[in-house]
């Protein structure tokens, strides 16, 4: 519907985009841009209708906004730095996603992603990082801060997926070459409708490091099953505060 590309020092406020045929909004190659009170509406089953796609941009803010669509509420592409997402309501949709990354060897590093005071309702993910296996890119994703988040009946509230392979149509023979480091997950509460509240599935060739998780209080939407848990692969996070469910109860 709308492209805000190659902008500097701009504020985009009180805009509504409805029922886009594809991505609702692009913000590419821009610097110091703020989206304020931005509203996006589309059916939850609308295909490839990312709310705001941000890439190759720096100092972008998305504040006090409501995004409901059929794909990622906000998708984050390569060479994004210093992105602040605060007070955003997401749902329906696929959550707030970094990636997918890895398919293009020219992709560049991502750093400084802050998602704070956001609420996810009925989404298929909460906050997510996704990278492709058996792919050429070797970039680094660092400085991810997911704090003060509420999950209402969300599938996969917190996910790092370095074996991202939708529809199982890709080669998983080689692990992702993307390094994920400096990750903070803090004060996440609410309800999950999947039995794995947090999934940290990192690369066998470049394990995640400097990961810190604190104050997690997630419940299963139904009576809690015995196997309501978290999963960790190729990561050893530092854990503080409340752990509900226990962090890294299942490891690989």
PDB file of C-alpha atoms in Angstrom:
ATOM      1  CA  UNK A   1       0.000   0.000   0.000  1.00  0.00           C
ATOM      2  CA  UNK A   2       2.654   2.526   1.070  1.00  0.00           C
ATOM      3  CA  UNK A   3       6.410   2.894   0.697  1.00  0.00           C
ATOM      4  CA  UNK A   4       8.431   5.237   2.898  1.00  0.00           C
ATOM      5  CA  UNK A   5      11.906   4.658   1.479  1.00  0.00           C
ATOM      6  CA  UNK A   6      15.051   6.803   1.381  1.00  0.00           C
ATOM      7  CA  UNK A   7      13.663   9.154   4.028  1.00  0.00           C
ATOM      8  CA  UNK A   8      15.601  11.096   6.656  1.00  0.00           C
ATOM      9  CA  UNK A   9      14.367  12.775   9.827  1.00  0.00           C
ATOM     10  CA  UNK A  10      10.666  12.088   9.268  1.00  0.00           C
ATOM     11  CA  UNK A  11       7.549  11.445  11.344  1.00  0.00           C
ATOM     12  CA  UNK A  12       4.648   9.442   9.894  1.00  0.00           C
ATOM     13  CA  UNK A  13       1.646   9.609  12.206  1.00  0.00           C
ATOM     14  CA  UNK A  14      -2.078   8.872  12.396  1.00  0.00           C
ATOM     15  CA  UNK A  15      -2.139   6.790   9.215  1.00  0.00           C
ATOM     16  CA  UNK A  16      -4.337   3.744   8.581  1.00  0.00           C
ATOM     17  CA  UNK A  17      -3.631   1.112   5.930  1.00  0.00           C
ATOM     18  CA  UNK A  18      -6.349  -1.466   5.294  1.00  0.00           C
ATOM     19  CA  UNK A  19      -6.558  -4.742   3.346  1.00  0.00           C
ATOM     20  CA  UNK A  20      -3.319  -4.422   1.402  1.00  0.00           C
ATOM     21  CA  UNK A  21      -2.839  -6.842  -1.505  1.00  0.00           C
ATOM     22  CA  UNK A  22       0.749  -7.487  -0.326  1.00  0.00           C
ATOM     23  CA  UNK A  23       2.977  -5.789   2.257  1.00  0.00           C
ATOM     24  CA  UNK A  24       1.155  -2.846   3.839  1.00  0.00           C
ATOM     25  CA  UNK A  25       4.213  -0.644   4.363  1.00  0.00           C
ATOM     26  CA  UNK A  26       7.900  -0.618   3.431  1.00  0.00           C
ATOM     27  CA  UNK A  27      10.554   1.469   5.157  1.00  0.00           C
ATOM     28  CA  UNK A  28      13.849   0.831   3.409  1.00  0.00           C
ATOM     29  CA  UNK A  29      17.168   2.709   3.354  1.00  0.00           C
ATOM     30  CA  UNK A  30      15.832   5.357   5.743  1.00  0.00           C
ATOM     31  CA  UNK A  31      17.316   7.104   8.787  1.00  0.00           C
ATOM     32  CA  UNK A  32      15.645   8.594  11.855  1.00  0.00           C
ATOM     33  CA  UNK A  33      12.037   7.816  10.930  1.00  0.00           C
ATOM     34  CA  UNK A  34       9.187   7.485  13.437  1.00  0.00           C
ATOM     35  CA  UNK A  35       5.868   5.723  12.863  1.00  0.00           C
ATOM     36  CA  UNK A  36       3.456   7.075  15.476  1.00  0.00           C
ATOM     37  CA  UNK A  37      -0.124   5.882  16.048  1.00  0.00           C
ATOM     38  CA  UNK A  38       0.074   3.774  12.906  1.00  0.00           C
ATOM     39  CA  UNK A  39      -2.882   1.444  12.286  1.00  0.00           C
ATOM     40  CA  UNK A  40      -2.909  -1.628  10.058  1.00  0.00           C
ATOM     41  CA  UNK A  41      -5.920  -3.893   9.554  1.00  0.00           C
ATOM     42  CA  UNK A  42      -6.335  -6.995   7.394  1.00  0.00           C
ATOM     43  CA  UNK A  43      -7.804 -10.477   7.838  1.00  0.00           C
ATOM     44  CA  UNK A  44      -5.675 -12.997   9.676  1.00  0.00           C
ATOM     45  CA  UNK A  45      -5.686 -15.303   6.645  1.00  0.00           C
ATOM     46  CA  UNK A  46      -4.491 -12.686   4.127  1.00  0.00           C
ATOM     47  CA  UNK A  47      -1.273 -13.952   2.541  1.00  0.00           C
ATOM     48  CA  UNK A  48       2.074 -12.121   2.611  1.00  0.00           C
ATOM     49  CA  UNK A  49       0.595  -8.949   4.067  1.00  0.00           C
ATOM     50  CA  UNK A  50       3.433  -7.903   6.389  1.00  0.00           C
ATOM     51  CA  UNK A  51       2.415  -4.829   8.353  1.00  0.00           C
ATOM     52  CA  UNK A  52       5.642  -2.789   8.313  1.00  0.00           C
ATOM     53  CA  UNK A  53       8.784  -4.141   6.661  1.00  0.00           C
ATOM     54  CA  UNK A  54      11.972  -2.382   7.743  1.00  0.00           C
ATOM     55  CA  UNK A  55      15.364  -3.022   6.120  1.00  0.00           C
ATOM     56  CA  UNK A  56      18.679  -1.270   5.507  1.00  0.00           C
ATOM     57  CA  UNK A  57      17.502   1.421   7.896  1.00  0.00           C
ATOM     58  CA  UNK A  58      18.728   3.037  11.108  1.00  0.00           C
ATOM     59  CA  UNK A  59      17.104   4.832  14.028  1.00  0.00           C
ATOM     60  CA  UNK A  60      13.556   3.837  13.094  1.00  0.00           C
ATOM     61  CA  UNK A  61      10.824   3.862  15.746  1.00  0.00           C
ATOM     62  CA  UNK A  62       7.360   2.284  15.701  1.00  0.00           C
ATOM     63  CA  UNK A  63       5.377   3.681  18.623  1.00  0.00           C
ATOM     64  CA  UNK A  64       1.836   3.493  20.038  1.00  0.00           C
ATOM     65  CA  UNK A  65       0.476   1.503  17.082  1.00  0.00           C
ATOM     66  CA  UNK A  66      -2.035  -1.259  16.342  1.00  0.00           C
ATOM     67  CA  UNK A  67      -1.199  -3.878  13.722  1.00  0.00           C
ATOM     68  CA  UNK A  68      -3.448  -6.771  12.747  1.00  0.00           C
ATOM     69  CA  UNK A  69      -2.718  -8.619   9.516  1.00  0.00           C
ATOM     70  CA  UNK A  70      -2.088 -12.015   7.907  1.00  0.00           C
ATOM     71  CA  UNK A  71       1.704 -12.102   8.150  1.00  0.00           C
ATOM     72  CA  UNK A  72       4.366 -10.493  10.328  1.00  0.00           C
ATOM     73  CA  UNK A  73       3.085  -7.439  12.160  1.00  0.00           C
ATOM     74  CA  UNK A  74       6.589  -6.026  11.754  1.00  0.00           C
ATOM     75  CA  UNK A  75       9.295  -7.758   9.708  1.00  0.00           C
ATOM     76  CA  UNK A  76      12.938  -6.770  10.043  1.00  0.00           C
ATOM     77  CA  UNK A  77      15.345  -7.219   7.162  1.00  0.00           C
ATOM     78  CA  UNK A  78      19.111  -7.018   6.895  1.00  0.00           C
ATOM     79  CA  UNK A  79      21.274  -3.996   7.705  1.00  0.00           C
ATOM     80  CA  UNK A  80      18.737  -2.708  10.223  1.00  0.00           C
ATOM     81  CA  UNK A  81      20.273  -0.954  13.224  1.00  0.00           C
ATOM     82  CA  UNK A  82      18.874   0.841  16.260  1.00  0.00           C
ATOM     83  CA  UNK A  83      15.201  -0.075  15.767  1.00  0.00           C
ATOM     84  CA  UNK A  84      12.793   0.682  18.615  1.00  0.00           C
ATOM     85  CA  UNK A  85       9.322  -0.909  18.701  1.00  0.00           C
ATOM     86  CA  UNK A  86       7.299   0.206  21.732  1.00  0.00           C
ATOM     87  CA  UNK A  87       3.665   0.109  22.802  1.00  0.00           C
ATOM     88  CA  UNK A  88       2.551  -1.880  19.768  1.00  0.00           C
ATOM     89  CA  UNK A  89      -0.474  -4.194  19.779  1.00  0.00           C
ATOM     90  CA  UNK A  90       0.045  -7.086  17.362  1.00  0.00           C
ATOM     91  CA  UNK A  91      -2.696  -9.460  16.305  1.00  0.00           C
ATOM     92  CA  UNK A  92      -3.793 -11.207  14.292  1.00  0.00           C
ATOM     93  CA  UNK A  93      -0.537 -11.959  12.501  1.00  0.00           C
ATOM     94  CA  UNK A  94       2.753 -13.809  12.718  1.00  0.00           C
ATOM     95  CA  UNK A  95       4.304 -11.610  15.393  1.00  0.00           C
ATOM     96  CA  UNK A  96       7.395  -9.393  15.195  1.00  0.00           C
ATOM     97  CA  UNK A  97      10.144 -11.121  13.233  1.00  0.00           C
ATOM     98  CA  UNK A  98      13.825 -10.607  12.519  1.00  0.00           C
ATOM     99  CA  UNK A  99      14.336 -12.277   9.161  1.00  0.00           C
ATOM    100  CA  UNK A 100      14.182 -14.531   7.496  1.00  0.00           C
ATOM    101  CA  UNK A 101      17.945 -14.234   6.936  1.00  0.00           C
ATOM    102  CA  UNK A 102      20.558 -16.228   5.125  1.00  0.00           C
ATOM    103  CA  UNK A 103      19.485 -16.785   1.550  1.00  0.00           C
ATOM    104  CA  UNK A 104      21.334 -13.828   0.017  1.00  0.00           C
ATOM    105  CA  UNK A 105      25.153 -13.761   0.458  1.00  0.00           C
ATOM    106  CA  UNK A 106      25.107  -9.954   0.249  1.00  0.00           C
ATOM    107  CA  UNK A 107      23.005  -9.584   3.410  1.00  0.00           C
ATOM    108  CA  UNK A 108      24.529  -7.380   6.100  1.00  0.00           C
ATOM    109  CA  UNK A 109      24.547  -7.366   9.893  1.00  0.00           C
ATOM    110  CA  UNK A 110      21.547  -6.518  12.056  1.00  0.00           C
ATOM    111  CA  UNK A 111      22.087  -4.865  15.442  1.00  0.00           C
ATOM    112  CA  UNK A 112      20.222  -3.029  18.163  1.00  0.00           C
ATOM    113  CA  UNK A 113      16.616  -4.267  17.955  1.00  0.00           C
ATOM    114  CA  UNK A 114      14.430  -3.212  20.890  1.00  0.00           C
ATOM    115  CA  UNK A 115      10.893  -4.584  21.316  1.00  0.00           C
ATOM    116  CA  UNK A 116       9.347  -3.259  24.535  1.00  0.00           C
ATOM    117  CA  UNK A 117       5.918  -2.900  26.136  1.00  0.00           C
ATOM    118  CA  UNK A 118       4.157  -4.749  23.316  1.00  0.00           C
ATOM    119  CA  UNK A 119       1.092  -7.008  23.433  1.00  0.00           C
ATOM    120  CA  UNK A 120       0.491  -9.993  21.154  1.00  0.00           C
ATOM    121  CA  UNK A 121      -3.026 -11.417  20.855  1.00  0.00           C
ATOM    122  CA  UNK A 122      -3.827 -14.632  19.009  1.00  0.00           C
ATOM    123  CA  UNK A 123      -0.671 -14.472  16.898  1.00  0.00           C
ATOM    124  CA  UNK A 124       1.179 -17.466  15.480  1.00  0.00           C
ATOM    125  CA  UNK A 125       4.411 -16.155  17.032  1.00  0.00           C
ATOM    126  CA  UNK A 126       5.388 -13.519  19.522  1.00  0.00           C
ATOM    127  CA  UNK A 127       8.944 -12.300  18.944  1.00  0.00           C
ATOM    128  CA  UNK A 128      10.904 -14.387  16.476  1.00  0.00           C
ATOM    129  CA  UNK A 129      14.296 -14.658  14.769  1.00  0.00           C
ATOM    130  CA  UNK A 130      14.488 -16.897  11.705  1.00  0.00           C
ATOM    131  CA  UNK A 131      17.524 -17.920   9.630  1.00  0.00           C
ATOM    132  CA  UNK A 132      17.837 -20.460   6.829  1.00  0.00           C
ATOM    133  CA  UNK A 133      20.014 -23.593   7.034  1.00  0.00           C
ATOM    134  CA  UNK A 134      22.258 -24.559   4.105  1.00  0.00           C
ATOM    135  CA  UNK A 135      22.333 -20.919   2.993  1.00  0.00           C
ATOM    136  CA  UNK A 136      25.308 -18.730   2.009  1.00  0.00           C
ATOM    137  CA  UNK A 137      24.958 -15.597   4.162  1.00  0.00           C
ATOM    138  CA  UNK A 138      27.335 -15.217   7.125  1.00  0.00           C
ATOM    139  CA  UNK A 139      26.059 -12.051   8.767  1.00  0.00           C
ATOM    140  CA  UNK A 140      25.775 -11.344  12.491  1.00  0.00           C
ATOM    141  CA  UNK A 141      22.579 -10.561  14.424  1.00  0.00           C
ATOM    142  CA  UNK A 142      23.341  -8.858  17.730  1.00  0.00           C
ATOM    143  CA  UNK A 143      21.796  -6.728  20.418  1.00  0.00           C
ATOM    144  CA  UNK A 144      18.254  -8.134  20.496  1.00  0.00           C
ATOM    145  CA  UNK A 145      16.236  -6.858  23.466  1.00  0.00           C
ATOM    146  CA  UNK A 146      12.734  -8.252  24.039  1.00  0.00           C
ATOM    147  CA  UNK A 147      11.308  -6.758  27.239  1.00  0.00           C
ATOM    148  CA  UNK A 148       7.984  -6.252  29.024  1.00  0.00           C
ATOM    149  CA  UNK A 149       5.860  -8.285  26.613  1.00  0.00           C
ATOM    150  CA  UNK A 150       2.343  -9.664  27.097  1.00  0.00           C
ATOM    151  CA  UNK A 151       1.251 -12.802  25.236  1.00  0.00           C
ATOM    152  CA  UNK A 152      -2.472 -13.540  24.971  1.00  0.00           C
ATOM    153  CA  UNK A 153      -3.136 -17.023  23.547  1.00  0.00           C
ATOM    154  CA  UNK A 154       0.003 -16.893  21.398  1.00  0.00           C
ATOM    155  CA  UNK A 155       1.690 -19.781  19.597  1.00  0.00           C
ATOM    156  CA  UNK A 156       5.461 -19.756  20.137  1.00  0.00           C
ATOM    157  CA  UNK A 157       5.758 -16.651  22.352  1.00  0.00           C
ATOM    158  CA  UNK A 158       9.568 -16.420  21.985  1.00  0.00           C
ATOM    159  CA  UNK A 159      11.393 -18.171  19.131  1.00  0.00           C
ATOM    160  CA  UNK A 160      14.908 -18.283  17.739  1.00  0.00           C
ATOM    161  CA  UNK A 161      14.663 -20.608  14.741  1.00  0.00           C
ATOM    162  CA  UNK A 162      17.963 -21.161  12.929  1.00  0.00           C
ATOM    163  CA  UNK A 163      16.473 -24.102  11.036  1.00  0.00           C
ATOM    164  CA  UNK A 164      13.745 -22.020   9.434  1.00  0.00           C
ATOM    165  CA  UNK A 165      12.263 -24.029   6.610  1.00  0.00           C
ATOM    166  CA  UNK A 166       8.637 -23.246   5.756  1.00  0.00           C
ATOM    167  CA  UNK A 167       6.738 -26.082   4.116  1.00  0.00           C
ATOM    168  CA  UNK A 168       9.869 -28.293   4.567  1.00  0.00           C
ATOM    169  CA  UNK A 169      11.056 -27.456   1.073  1.00  0.00           C
ATOM    170  CA  UNK A 170      14.686 -26.595   1.891  1.00  0.00           C
ATOM    171  CA  UNK A 171      17.929 -28.451   2.546  1.00  0.00           C
ATOM    172  CA  UNK A 172      18.814 -28.863   6.224  1.00  0.00           C
ATOM    173  CA  UNK A 173      22.087 -30.681   5.576  1.00  0.00           C
ATOM    174  CA  UNK A 174      24.231 -27.749   6.748  1.00  0.00           C
ATOM    175  CA  UNK A 175      23.544 -25.495   9.736  1.00  0.00           C
ATOM    176  CA  UNK A 176      22.944 -21.769   9.457  1.00  0.00           C
ATOM    177  CA  UNK A 177      26.109 -19.659   9.178  1.00  0.00           C
ATOM    178  CA  UNK A 178      24.526 -16.658  10.906  1.00  0.00           C
ATOM    179  CA  UNK A 179      25.783 -15.742  14.369  1.00  0.00           C
ATOM    180  CA  UNK A 180      23.211 -14.591  16.942  1.00  0.00           C
ATOM    181  CA  UNK A 181      24.605 -12.927  20.055  1.00  0.00           C
ATOM    182  CA  UNK A 182      23.736 -10.482  22.830  1.00  0.00           C
ATOM    183  CA  UNK A 183      20.079 -11.399  23.345  1.00  0.00           C
ATOM    184  CA  UNK A 184      17.950 -10.273  26.293  1.00  0.00           C
ATOM    185  CA  UNK A 185      14.479 -11.688  26.992  1.00  0.00           C
ATOM    186  CA  UNK A 186      12.974 -10.056  30.077  1.00  0.00           C
ATOM    187  CA  UNK A 187       9.546  -9.926  31.725  1.00  0.00           C
ATOM    188  CA  UNK A 188       7.414 -11.943  29.318  1.00  0.00           C
ATOM    189  CA  UNK A 189       4.034 -13.020  30.675  1.00  0.00           C
ATOM    190  CA  UNK A 190       0.678 -14.310  29.508  1.00  0.00           C
ATOM    191  CA  UNK A 191      -0.568 -17.466  27.823  1.00  0.00           C
ATOM    192  CA  UNK A 192       0.783 -19.828  25.177  1.00  0.00           C
ATOM    193  CA  UNK A 193      -1.292 -22.224  23.085  1.00  0.00           C
ATOM    194  CA  UNK A 194       1.735 -24.368  22.220  1.00  0.00           C
ATOM    195  CA  UNK A 195       3.519 -26.653  24.679  1.00  0.00           C
ATOM    196  CA  UNK A 196       6.905 -25.024  24.036  1.00  0.00           C
ATOM    197  CA  UNK A 197       6.691 -21.560  25.574  1.00  0.00           C
ATOM    198  CA  UNK A 198      10.208 -20.539  24.517  1.00  0.00           C
ATOM    199  CA  UNK A 199      12.225 -22.127  21.707  1.00  0.00           C
ATOM    200  CA  UNK A 200      15.905 -21.245  21.281  1.00  0.00           C
ATOM    201  CA  UNK A 201      16.959 -23.401  18.331  1.00  0.00           C
ATOM    202  CA  UNK A 202      20.406 -22.046  17.487  1.00  0.00           C
ATOM    203  CA  UNK A 203      22.935 -23.072  14.856  1.00  0.00           C
ATOM    204  CA  UNK A 204      25.224 -26.040  15.468  1.00  0.00           C
ATOM    205  CA  UNK A 205      28.030 -24.294  13.581  1.00  0.00           C
ATOM    206  CA  UNK A 206      27.607 -20.911  15.311  1.00  0.00           C
ATOM    207  CA  UNK A 207      25.837 -21.375  18.643  1.00  0.00           C
ATOM    208  CA  UNK A 208      24.036 -18.418  20.184  1.00  0.00           C
ATOM    209  CA  UNK A 209      25.952 -16.728  22.998  1.00  0.00           C
ATOM    210  CA  UNK A 210      25.523 -13.937  25.522  1.00  0.00           C
ATOM    211  CA  UNK A 211      21.835 -14.837  25.925  1.00  0.00           C
ATOM    212  CA  UNK A 212      20.102 -13.701  29.107  1.00  0.00           C
ATOM    213  CA  UNK A 213      16.553 -14.662  30.101  1.00  0.00           C
ATOM    214  CA  UNK A 214      14.750 -13.349  33.173  1.00  0.00           C
ATOM    215  CA  UNK A 215      11.277 -13.137  34.678  1.00  0.00           C
ATOM    216  CA  UNK A 216       9.285 -15.457  32.435  1.00  0.00           C
ATOM    217  CA  UNK A 217       5.717 -16.190  33.521  1.00  0.00           C
ATOM    218  CA  UNK A 218       3.835 -18.022  30.796  1.00  0.00           C
ATOM    219  CA  UNK A 219       0.902 -20.384  31.250  1.00  0.00           C
ATOM    220  CA  UNK A 220      -0.679 -22.872  28.903  1.00  0.00           C
ATOM    221  CA  UNK A 221      -4.122 -21.742  27.728  1.00  0.00           C
ATOM    222  CA  UNK A 222      -5.677 -24.987  28.991  1.00  0.00           C
ATOM    223  CA  UNK A 223      -4.812 -26.899  32.154  1.00  0.00           C
ATOM    224  CA  UNK A 224      -1.024 -27.021  32.136  1.00  0.00           C
ATOM    225  CA  UNK A 225       0.238 -30.276  30.590  1.00  0.00           C
ATOM    226  CA  UNK A 226       3.108 -32.156  32.173  1.00  0.00           C
ATOM    227  CA  UNK A 227       5.287 -31.347  29.163  1.00  0.00           C
ATOM    228  CA  UNK A 228       4.744 -27.569  29.078  1.00  0.00           C
ATOM    229  CA  UNK A 229       8.350 -26.535  28.673  1.00  0.00           C
ATOM    230  CA  UNK A 230      11.064 -24.609  26.870  1.00  0.00           C
ATOM    231  CA  UNK A 231      13.537 -25.964  24.322  1.00  0.00           C
ATOM    232  CA  UNK A 232      17.173 -24.960  23.903  1.00  0.00           C
ATOM    233  CA  UNK A 233      19.558 -26.146  21.191  1.00  0.00           C
ATOM    234  CA  UNK A 234      23.154 -24.936  20.887  1.00  0.00           C
ATOM    235  CA  UNK A 235      22.730 -22.218  23.513  1.00  0.00           C
ATOM    236  CA  UNK A 236      23.459 -21.888  27.237  1.00  0.00           C
ATOM    237  CA  UNK A 237      21.545 -18.842  28.451  1.00  0.00           C
ATOM    238  CA  UNK A 238      22.070 -17.071  31.743  1.00  0.00           C
ATOM    239  CA  UNK A 239      18.794 -17.254  33.639  1.00  0.00           C
ATOM    240  CA  UNK A 240      17.493 -14.941  36.376  1.00  0.00           C
ATOM    241  CA  UNK A 241      14.253 -14.375  38.262  1.00  0.00           C
ATOM    242  CA  UNK A 242      11.039 -16.266  37.654  1.00  0.00           C
ATOM    243  CA  UNK A 243      11.107 -19.292  35.330  1.00  0.00           C
ATOM    244  CA  UNK A 244       7.625 -20.435  34.461  1.00  0.00           C
ATOM    245  CA  UNK A 245       8.061 -22.837  32.727  1.00  0.00           C
ATOM    246  CA  UNK A 246      11.689 -23.741  33.589  1.00  0.00           C
ATOM    247  CA  UNK A 247      14.129 -22.323  31.043  1.00  0.00           C
ATOM    248  CA  UNK A 248      16.034 -24.881  28.980  1.00  0.00           C
ATOM    249  CA  UNK A 249      14.332 -27.826  30.600  1.00  0.00           C
ATOM    250  CA  UNK A 250      14.970 -29.580  27.276  1.00  0.00           C
ATOM    251  CA  UNK A 251      18.397 -29.082  25.720  1.00  0.00           C
ATOM    252  CA  UNK A 252      20.353 -30.422  22.764  1.00  0.00           C
TER     253      UNK A 252
END
